[in-house]
Amino acid sequence: IKEDIVLASSQEVSSLIEKLASDIYKAHAPLKDFAFIGILSGGFPLALRLRNQIEKQFNIKLPVGKMDVSLYRDDFHTRSNSFVTLQETDIPFEVSNKHVILVDDVLFHGRTARAALDGLSDFGRPKSIILATLVDRGSREMPIFAQHIGLQMDTMENNYIKVRFLEIEGEDSIILKKNAVKVKPTTAIPNQIF
């Protein structure tokens, strides 16, 4: 049985983003030399929202970049669709000596985050790298952990989590595609380096 389950409505997505922004500020205030890099495609609108929320709540404006990690993925040559549409990577600031907050909408096996780490090294050597995600669905295949998590859950391997953003799909929501989910409270490990 295939079905879509709404895990978070537009208002709930906004609340999760507010919580993430607040968590980031509390853990790293005053955010000196910090910057966001959103992993395309879902991480970039999330990075912009986090930046805007931090500016609104704490009057701090952080730079934001975006990165396409397609060519850095370790499964690039094994994917069934060998045609890849590359998106523009734009990091309008010097990465070296910055605390970079990598942002992705969903963290699953950890392969996208690992690809982002590889890609980021082409732009310099940050002081530190922190991972923030809206949804952590577990089932890691790599030793990668997010420091800042909006919603954490265990899902079955054959399920799919879709985060919709107003900027891309015209609405904000988090959808579970297929049939089973067990939600548990957020339990990010503070100051965990991945």
Short mmCIF file of C-alpha atoms in Angstrom, two decimals:
data_model
loop_
_atom_site.label_atom_id
_atom_site.label_comp_id
_atom_site.label_asym_id
_atom_site.label_seq_id
_atom_site.Cartn_x
_atom_site.Cartn_y
_atom_site.Cartn_z
CA ILE A 1 0.00 0.00 0.00
CA LYS A 2 1.45 3.33 -1.06
CA GLU A 3 0.29 6.51 0.59
CA ASP A 4 1.53 9.97 1.40
CA ILE A 5 1.55 11.06 5.03
CA VAL A 6 1.93 14.74 5.90
CA LEU A 7 4.53 14.89 8.67
CA ALA A 8 4.60 18.68 8.90
CA SER A 9 2.28 21.38 7.57
CA SER A 10 3.37 24.81 6.40
CA GLN A 11 3.04 26.25 9.90
CA GLU A 12 4.94 23.31 11.43
CA VAL A 13 7.77 23.68 8.88
CA SER A 14 8.04 27.36 9.85
CA SER A 15 8.21 26.36 13.53
CA LEU A 16 10.93 23.79 12.82
CA ILE A 17 12.98 26.40 10.94
CA GLU A 18 12.56 28.90 13.81
CA LYS A 19 13.71 26.19 16.25
CA LEU A 20 16.73 25.32 14.08
CA ALA A 21 17.75 28.98 13.79
CA SER A 22 17.41 29.45 17.54
CA ASP A 23 19.42 26.26 18.24
CA ILE A 24 22.19 27.42 15.90
CA TYR A 25 22.36 30.83 17.57
CA LYS A 26 22.34 29.41 21.11
CA ALA A 27 25.10 26.90 20.30
CA HIS A 28 27.37 29.30 18.40
CA ALA A 29 26.58 32.90 19.48
CA PRO A 30 27.68 35.48 18.52
CA LEU A 31 28.12 33.68 15.14
CA LYS A 32 31.34 35.55 14.34
CA ASP A 33 32.88 34.30 11.07
CA PHE A 34 29.92 31.97 10.40
CA ALA A 35 28.32 31.32 7.01
CA PHE A 36 25.69 29.01 5.54
CA ILE A 37 26.14 26.78 2.51
CA GLY A 38 22.98 25.11 1.28
CA ILE A 39 23.31 21.79 -0.52
CA LEU A 40 21.24 21.95 -3.70
CA SER A 41 18.46 21.66 -4.15
CA GLY A 42 16.53 21.51 -0.85
CA GLY A 43 19.34 22.74 1.40
CA PHE A 44 19.61 26.11 -0.30
CA PRO A 45 16.11 27.46 0.41
CA LEU A 46 16.48 26.11 3.96
CA ALA A 47 19.83 27.94 4.34
CA LEU A 48 18.21 31.18 3.14
CA ARG A 49 15.34 30.73 5.60
CA LEU A 50 17.74 30.04 8.48
CA ARG A 51 19.78 33.12 7.59
CA ASN A 52 16.62 35.25 7.43
CA GLN A 53 15.33 33.86 10.73
CA ILE A 54 18.64 34.55 12.50
CA GLU A 55 18.64 38.08 11.09
CA LYS A 56 15.02 38.61 12.24
CA GLN A 57 15.49 37.12 15.73
CA PHE A 58 19.04 38.18 16.57
CA ASN A 59 19.87 41.01 14.12
CA ILE A 60 22.83 39.12 12.63
CA LYS A 61 23.19 38.78 8.85
CA LEU A 62 25.23 35.79 7.71
CA PRO A 63 26.44 35.10 4.18
CA VAL A 64 24.82 32.24 2.26
CA GLY A 65 26.17 30.12 -0.56
CA LYS A 66 24.87 27.16 -2.51
CA MET A 67 26.64 24.02 -3.69
CA ASP A 68 25.78 21.30 -6.19
CA VAL A 69 27.43 18.10 -4.95
CA SER A 70 26.35 15.83 -7.84
CA LEU A 71 29.86 15.23 -9.18
CA TYR A 72 31.28 14.59 -5.70
CA ARG A 73 28.90 11.74 -4.89
CA ASP A 74 30.48 8.32 -4.46
CA ASP A 75 27.50 6.71 -6.18
CA PHE A 76 27.61 9.01 -9.21
CA HIS A 77 28.66 6.24 -11.64
CA THR A 78 26.31 3.60 -10.22
CA ARG A 79 23.04 5.51 -10.52
CA SER A 80 20.53 4.13 -13.00
CA ASN A 81 20.10 7.53 -14.64
CA SER A 82 23.55 8.48 -15.93
CA PHE A 83 22.34 11.89 -17.15
CA VAL A 84 22.85 14.54 -14.46
CA THR A 85 21.66 18.12 -14.67
CA LEU A 86 24.20 20.24 -12.85
CA GLN A 87 23.10 23.31 -10.94
CA GLU A 88 25.12 26.42 -10.25
CA THR A 89 27.44 26.40 -7.26
CA ASP A 90 27.80 29.92 -5.88
CA ILE A 91 29.78 30.59 -2.72
CA PRO A 92 30.16 34.40 -2.64
CA PHE A 93 32.56 34.49 0.31
CA GLU A 94 35.94 33.09 1.29
CA VAL A 95 35.45 29.68 2.93
CA SER A 96 38.85 29.58 4.60
CA ASN A 97 38.77 30.68 8.23
CA LYS A 98 34.95 30.56 8.36
CA HIS A 99 32.74 28.35 10.47
CA VAL A 100 30.61 26.80 7.72
CA ILE A 101 27.13 25.50 8.47
CA LEU A 102 26.30 22.97 5.76
CA VAL A 103 22.54 22.79 5.33
CA ASP A 104 20.47 20.01 3.76
CA ASP A 105 16.75 19.35 3.88
CA VAL A 106 16.99 15.59 4.60
CA LEU A 107 19.84 13.57 6.11
CA PHE A 108 19.61 9.85 5.40
CA HIS A 109 22.59 7.64 4.56
CA GLY A 110 25.07 10.52 4.84
CA ARG A 111 26.35 10.29 1.27
CA THR A 112 25.18 13.76 0.22
CA ALA A 113 26.79 15.33 3.29
CA ARG A 114 30.03 13.42 2.59
CA ALA A 115 29.96 14.69 -1.01
CA ALA A 116 29.48 18.24 0.31
CA LEU A 117 32.54 17.85 2.53
CA ASP A 118 34.58 16.77 -0.50
CA GLY A 119 33.23 19.64 -2.57
CA LEU A 120 33.81 22.19 0.15
CA SER A 121 37.52 21.32 0.28
CA ASP A 122 37.83 22.66 -3.29
CA PHE A 123 36.90 26.11 -1.95
CA GLY A 124 39.29 26.31 0.99
CA ARG A 125 39.81 25.11 4.53
CA PRO A 126 37.06 26.21 6.93
CA LYS A 127 37.73 26.71 10.66
CA SER A 128 34.94 24.22 11.31
CA ILE A 129 32.05 22.53 9.52
CA ILE A 130 28.67 22.04 11.17
CA LEU A 131 25.78 20.11 9.66
CA ALA A 132 22.17 21.27 10.01
CA THR A 133 19.17 19.42 8.58
CA LEU A 134 15.43 19.85 8.67
CA VAL A 135 14.78 16.07 8.75
CA ASP A 136 17.12 13.34 10.00
CA ARG A 137 15.66 10.01 8.97
CA GLY A 138 18.42 7.79 10.40
CA SER A 139 19.90 4.70 8.68
CA ARG A 140 23.37 6.20 8.31
CA GLU A 141 25.88 4.36 6.11
CA MET A 142 28.68 6.77 7.00
CA PRO A 143 29.91 8.34 10.26
CA ILE A 144 28.07 11.61 9.60
CA PHE A 145 25.89 13.31 12.20
CA ALA A 146 24.00 16.59 12.21
CA GLN A 147 24.52 18.97 15.11
CA HIS A 148 21.26 20.76 14.44
CA ILE A 149 18.10 18.80 13.59
CA GLY A 150 14.53 19.99 13.12
CA LEU A 151 12.73 16.63 13.05
CA GLN A 152 14.26 13.23 13.75
CA MET A 153 12.61 9.92 12.85
CA ASP A 154 13.30 6.36 11.87
CA THR A 155 11.86 5.37 8.52
CA MET A 156 11.81 2.16 6.55
CA GLU A 157 14.47 1.91 3.85
CA ASN A 158 11.89 1.92 1.03
CA ASN A 159 10.18 5.09 2.29
CA TYR A 160 10.96 8.52 0.92
CA ILE A 161 10.85 11.88 2.68
CA LYS A 162 9.99 14.87 0.51
CA VAL A 163 10.46 18.37 1.88
CA ARG A 164 8.52 20.94 -0.10
CA PHE A 165 9.54 24.58 0.05
CA LEU A 166 7.42 27.53 -0.95
CA GLU A 167 10.27 28.84 -3.11
CA ILE A 168 10.40 25.65 -5.20
CA GLU A 169 7.05 23.81 -5.01
CA GLY A 170 4.78 26.66 -3.96
CA GLU A 171 4.12 25.28 -0.47
CA ASP A 172 5.94 24.25 2.69
CA SER A 173 5.44 20.69 3.94
CA ILE A 174 7.22 17.49 4.86
CA ILE A 175 5.74 14.38 3.28
CA LEU A 176 6.44 10.71 3.94
CA LYS A 177 5.87 8.70 0.78
CA LYS A 178 4.83 5.07 1.35
CA ASN A 179 3.56 3.49 4.52
CA ALA A 180 5.49 3.35 7.81
CA VAL A 181 7.15 5.81 10.15
CA LYS A 182 8.05 5.86 13.81
CA VAL A 183 8.66 9.41 15.05
CA LYS A 184 10.89 10.08 18.05
CA PRO A 185 11.95 13.33 19.70
CA THR A 186 14.90 15.31 18.39
CA THR A 187 18.13 14.17 20.02
CA ALA A 188 20.96 16.03 18.34
CA ILE A 189 24.37 15.44 19.90
CA PRO A 190 25.67 18.86 20.98
CA ASN A 191 29.04 19.86 19.58
CA GLN A 192 29.41 16.55 17.74
CA ILE A 193 31.96 16.84 14.95
CA PHE A 194 31.18 14.76 11.92
#
